[in-house]
Short mmCIF file of C-alpha atoms in Angstrom, two decimals:
data_model
loop_
_atom_site.label_atom_id
_atom_site.label_comp_id
_atom_site.label_asym_id
_atom_site.label_seq_id
_atom_site.Cartn_x
_atom_site.Cartn_y
_atom_site.Cartn_z
CA UNK A 13 0.81 -21.40 -89.63
CA UNK A 14 2.28 -24.91 -89.79
CA UNK A 15 5.72 -24.09 -88.32
CA UNK A 16 7.64 -27.30 -87.73
CA UNK A 17 4.51 -29.42 -87.63
CA UNK A 18 4.51 -31.82 -90.56
CA UNK A 19 1.30 -33.86 -90.49
CA UNK A 20 0.89 -36.63 -93.03
CA UNK A 21 -2.16 -35.24 -94.76
CA UNK A 22 -4.34 -37.28 -97.08
CA UNK A 23 -2.67 -38.04 -100.39
CA UNK A 24 -4.90 -36.28 -102.89
CA UNK A 25 -4.24 -36.36 -106.59
CA UNK A 26 -3.07 -33.14 -108.27
CA UNK A 27 -6.51 -32.91 -109.88
CA UNK A 28 -8.26 -33.09 -106.50
CA UNK A 29 -5.98 -30.42 -105.04
CA UNK A 30 -6.64 -28.12 -107.99
CA UNK A 31 -10.37 -28.76 -107.67
CA UNK A 32 -10.38 -27.75 -103.99
CA UNK A 33 -8.74 -24.44 -104.86
CA UNK A 34 -10.88 -23.81 -107.90
CA UNK A 35 -14.16 -24.46 -106.09
CA UNK A 36 -13.13 -22.36 -103.06
CA UNK A 37 -12.34 -19.47 -105.41
CA UNK A 38 -15.68 -19.91 -107.17
CA UNK A 39 -17.57 -19.63 -103.88
CA UNK A 40 -15.69 -16.43 -103.09
CA UNK A 41 -16.35 -15.00 -106.55
CA UNK A 42 -20.08 -15.32 -105.86
CA UNK A 43 -19.79 -13.43 -102.59
CA UNK A 44 -19.65 -16.38 -100.20
CA UNK A 45 -16.90 -15.89 -97.63
CA UNK A 46 -14.47 -18.79 -97.33
CA UNK A 47 -12.00 -19.92 -94.68
CA UNK A 48 -9.52 -22.82 -94.93
CA UNK A 49 -10.26 -25.97 -92.97
CA UNK A 50 -7.83 -28.35 -91.31
CA UNK A 51 -6.37 -31.01 -93.59
CA UNK A 52 -7.53 -34.62 -93.46
CA UNK A 53 -4.80 -36.99 -92.22
CA UNK A 54 -6.06 -40.57 -92.21
CA UNK A 55 -9.13 -40.42 -89.94
CA UNK A 56 -8.47 -37.09 -88.23
CA UNK A 57 -7.93 -33.46 -89.16
CA UNK A 58 -4.76 -31.49 -88.50
CA UNK A 59 -4.50 -27.71 -88.66
CA UNK A 60 -0.80 -27.21 -87.91
CA UNK A 61 -1.39 -25.37 -84.64
CA UNK A 62 0.79 -26.97 -81.95
CA UNK A 63 -1.31 -28.53 -79.21
CA UNK A 64 -4.66 -28.22 -81.01
CA UNK A 65 -6.88 -30.91 -79.42
CA UNK A 66 -9.56 -30.93 -82.14
CA UNK A 67 -9.46 -34.03 -84.35
CA UNK A 68 -12.73 -33.44 -86.22
CA UNK A 69 -13.24 -31.06 -89.12
CA UNK A 70 -12.42 -27.52 -87.94
CA UNK A 71 -10.97 -24.23 -89.20
CA UNK A 72 -7.24 -24.17 -89.86
CA UNK A 73 -6.94 -20.58 -88.62
CA UNK A 74 -7.43 -19.68 -84.99
CA UNK A 75 -9.08 -16.37 -85.90
CA UNK A 76 -11.06 -17.86 -88.76
CA UNK A 77 -14.05 -15.52 -88.38
CA UNK A 78 -11.89 -12.45 -88.89
CA UNK A 79 -9.82 -14.04 -91.66
CA UNK A 80 -12.75 -15.37 -93.71
CA UNK A 81 -13.01 -13.52 -97.01
CA UNK A 82 -14.77 -13.40 -100.36
CA UNK A 83 -11.63 -12.10 -102.09
CA UNK A 84 -10.83 -14.75 -104.74
CA UNK A 85 -7.12 -13.89 -104.82
CA UNK A 86 -6.77 -14.21 -101.06
CA UNK A 87 -8.70 -17.48 -101.07
CA UNK A 88 -6.50 -18.92 -103.82
CA UNK A 89 -3.34 -18.39 -101.72
CA UNK A 90 -4.62 -20.68 -98.93
CA UNK A 91 -4.91 -23.68 -101.25
CA UNK A 92 -1.60 -23.34 -103.09
CA UNK A 93 0.42 -25.37 -100.59
CA UNK A 94 -2.01 -27.64 -98.73
CA UNK A 95 -5.29 -29.47 -99.47
CA UNK A 96 -7.40 -27.59 -96.94
CA UNK A 97 -11.04 -28.40 -96.43
CA UNK A 98 -13.37 -25.71 -97.78
CA UNK A 99 -15.34 -24.10 -94.95
CA UNK A 100 -18.09 -21.51 -95.41
CA UNK A 101 -18.92 -19.27 -92.43
CA UNK A 102 -22.66 -18.99 -91.77
CA UNK A 103 -24.63 -15.96 -90.66
CA UNK A 104 -23.07 -13.85 -93.41
CA UNK A 105 -24.13 -14.60 -96.99
CA UNK A 106 -26.49 -17.29 -95.72
CA UNK A 107 -27.73 -19.28 -92.72
CA UNK A 108 -28.10 -23.06 -92.77
CA UNK A 109 -30.91 -25.29 -91.55
CA UNK A 110 -29.46 -28.74 -90.78
CA UNK A 111 -31.66 -31.85 -90.56
CA UNK A 112 -31.19 -35.65 -90.57
CA UNK A 113 -31.31 -37.63 -93.81
CA UNK A 114 -34.88 -38.96 -93.59
CA UNK A 115 -36.19 -35.44 -93.06
CA UNK A 116 -33.91 -33.86 -95.65
CA UNK A 117 -35.17 -36.07 -98.46
CA UNK A 118 -38.79 -35.42 -97.46
CA UNK A 119 -38.19 -31.66 -97.42
CA UNK A 120 -36.42 -31.66 -100.79
CA UNK A 121 -39.32 -33.58 -102.36
CA UNK A 122 -41.78 -31.11 -100.84
CA UNK A 123 -39.82 -28.12 -102.16
CA UNK A 124 -40.18 -29.40 -105.71
CA UNK A 125 -43.97 -29.05 -105.60
CA UNK A 126 -44.26 -26.11 -103.18
CA UNK A 127 -46.68 -23.36 -104.30
CA UNK A 128 -44.09 -20.68 -103.50
CA UNK A 129 -41.93 -22.06 -106.32
CA UNK A 130 -38.51 -20.40 -106.44
CA UNK A 131 -39.20 -18.87 -103.02
CA UNK A 132 -38.20 -22.12 -101.32
CA UNK A 133 -35.64 -23.47 -103.79
CA UNK A 134 -31.98 -23.06 -103.00
CA UNK A 135 -28.67 -24.89 -102.55
CA UNK A 136 -28.71 -28.07 -100.46
CA UNK A 137 -25.66 -30.05 -99.41
CA UNK A 138 -25.35 -33.49 -97.86
CA UNK A 139 -22.58 -34.79 -95.61
CA UNK A 140 -21.32 -38.39 -95.85
CA UNK A 141 -22.80 -39.00 -92.39
CA UNK A 142 -26.28 -38.19 -93.70
CA UNK A 143 -26.83 -34.62 -92.52
CA UNK A 144 -28.72 -32.37 -94.94
CA UNK A 145 -27.95 -28.63 -95.02
CA UNK A 146 -30.46 -26.20 -96.52
CA UNK A 147 -28.94 -22.79 -97.29
CA UNK A 148 -31.35 -19.90 -96.62
CA UNK A 149 -31.24 -16.12 -96.34
CA UNK A 150 -29.46 -15.04 -93.17
CA UNK A 151 -30.66 -13.36 -90.01
CA UNK A 152 -33.95 -15.05 -89.11
CA UNK A 153 -34.20 -17.13 -85.90
CA UNK A 154 -36.01 -20.45 -85.75
CA UNK A 155 -39.76 -20.47 -85.45
CA UNK A 156 -40.96 -21.27 -81.90
CA UNK A 157 -42.11 -24.74 -83.01
CA UNK A 158 -38.55 -25.56 -84.12
CA UNK A 159 -36.54 -23.78 -81.45
CA UNK A 160 -36.36 -26.82 -79.16
CA UNK A 161 -36.69 -29.52 -81.82
CA UNK A 162 -33.51 -31.62 -81.82
CA UNK A 163 -34.15 -32.63 -85.45
CA UNK A 164 -33.37 -29.09 -86.68
CA UNK A 165 -30.15 -27.12 -86.13
CA UNK A 166 -29.74 -23.55 -87.33
CA UNK A 167 -26.23 -22.36 -88.20
CA UNK A 168 -25.92 -18.58 -87.99
CA UNK A 169 -23.26 -16.12 -86.86
CA UNK A 170 -20.23 -17.84 -85.33
CA UNK A 171 -20.72 -21.17 -87.10
CA UNK A 172 -19.55 -22.73 -90.36
CA UNK A 173 -20.20 -25.66 -92.65
CA UNK A 174 -17.86 -27.89 -94.65
CA UNK A 175 -18.67 -27.43 -98.33
CA UNK A 176 -18.07 -29.64 -101.37
CA UNK A 177 -15.60 -30.93 -102.42
CA UNK A 178 -14.28 -31.22 -98.83
CA UNK A 179 -13.52 -34.82 -97.88
CA UNK A 180 -14.38 -36.15 -94.41
CA UNK A 181 -13.19 -39.51 -93.03
CA UNK A 182 -16.51 -41.06 -94.09
CA UNK A 183 -16.37 -39.63 -97.62
CA UNK A 184 -16.85 -36.36 -99.55
CA UNK A 185 -19.41 -33.66 -98.86
CA UNK A 186 -21.66 -33.29 -101.91
CA UNK A 187 -24.38 -31.03 -103.28
CA UNK A 188 -27.90 -32.45 -103.53
CA UNK A 189 -28.82 -29.14 -105.18
CA UNK A 190 -25.76 -27.24 -106.37
CA UNK A 191 -25.63 -23.43 -106.18
CA UNK A 192 -25.57 -23.29 -109.97
CA UNK A 193 -28.81 -25.29 -110.12
CA UNK A 194 -30.39 -22.74 -107.78
CA UNK A 195 -28.82 -19.85 -109.75
CA UNK A 196 -27.00 -18.88 -106.54
CA UNK A 197 -30.33 -17.74 -105.10
CA UNK A 198 -31.31 -18.35 -101.47
CA UNK A 199 -34.83 -19.17 -100.25
CA UNK A 200 -36.60 -17.24 -97.53
CA UNK A 201 -35.77 -18.81 -94.16
CA UNK A 202 -39.31 -18.72 -92.79
CA UNK A 203 -40.79 -20.25 -95.93
CA UNK A 204 -38.27 -23.09 -95.62
CA UNK A 205 -39.04 -23.45 -91.93
CA UNK A 206 -42.73 -23.80 -92.80
CA UNK A 207 -41.78 -26.71 -95.07
CA UNK A 208 -39.75 -28.22 -92.21
CA UNK A 209 -42.69 -27.96 -89.82
CA UNK A 210 -44.96 -29.72 -92.31
CA UNK A 211 -42.35 -32.43 -92.96
CA UNK A 212 -41.80 -33.06 -89.26
CA UNK A 213 -45.51 -33.45 -88.58
CA UNK A 214 -45.88 -35.68 -91.65
CA UNK A 215 -43.18 -37.99 -90.28
CA UNK A 216 -44.87 -38.19 -86.88
CA UNK A 217 -42.72 -35.77 -84.89
CA UNK A 218 -44.72 -33.99 -82.18
CA UNK A 219 -44.32 -30.21 -82.20
CA UNK A 220 -45.93 -27.45 -80.12
CA UNK A 221 -49.31 -26.24 -81.30
CA UNK A 222 -49.21 -23.90 -84.27
CA UNK A 223 -49.07 -20.21 -83.52
CA UNK A 224 -51.99 -17.97 -84.36
CA UNK A 225 -51.64 -16.57 -87.90
CA UNK A 226 -51.09 -13.06 -86.56
CA UNK A 227 -48.13 -14.26 -84.52
CA UNK A 228 -46.28 -16.06 -87.31
CA UNK A 229 -43.08 -14.42 -88.60
CA UNK A 230 -43.48 -13.05 -92.09
CA UNK A 231 -41.21 -13.97 -95.03
CA UNK A 232 -38.75 -11.27 -95.95
CA UNK A 233 -39.27 -9.53 -99.26
CA UNK A 234 -36.71 -8.78 -101.89
CA UNK A 235 -33.29 -10.28 -102.51
#
């Protein structure tokens, strides 16, 4: 993949390099597909593909969607030689609802006292630039109230997120609620979207009028 390209990637300690590999393997062992990210070199990312114009965090493999895997042995091989970022494709094991910091904290506080209990509690990660990512069950589109709200971004099929302990130029990605704390369980997407709608209105964001109860999407059962 790297050919003759020899980027000066970030100098990570042996412990940090081992941790990247170990955590990537752990995600895979729990059924979360993983793909290697470009390596951080000073303030930009390099993937080793000649002529790649992307300097932000991005997949190291051109066909990353096809290559992504939950096979721990395969995942381990990617991190043996280089300190790749750890990227998790979305729309497979989970979708992600991304919100700004002020909203993310409000939502997390609301989840702690939500009457649905474990139904809305799941892993939450935070980027060093202040974006909060709520992992939810995959496959459900955004509610109509949120579809055109620039405060909320849904990551589904064809997207990915950088997962801890990936380091960005601004600092490391971290878990606000680690998967282990959530017992690797994912909340229902529509229940979480209900919490988002309430949080947005509580912070003064204008949204379209609520839908009639009979038109609201229903939470999925099971899992």
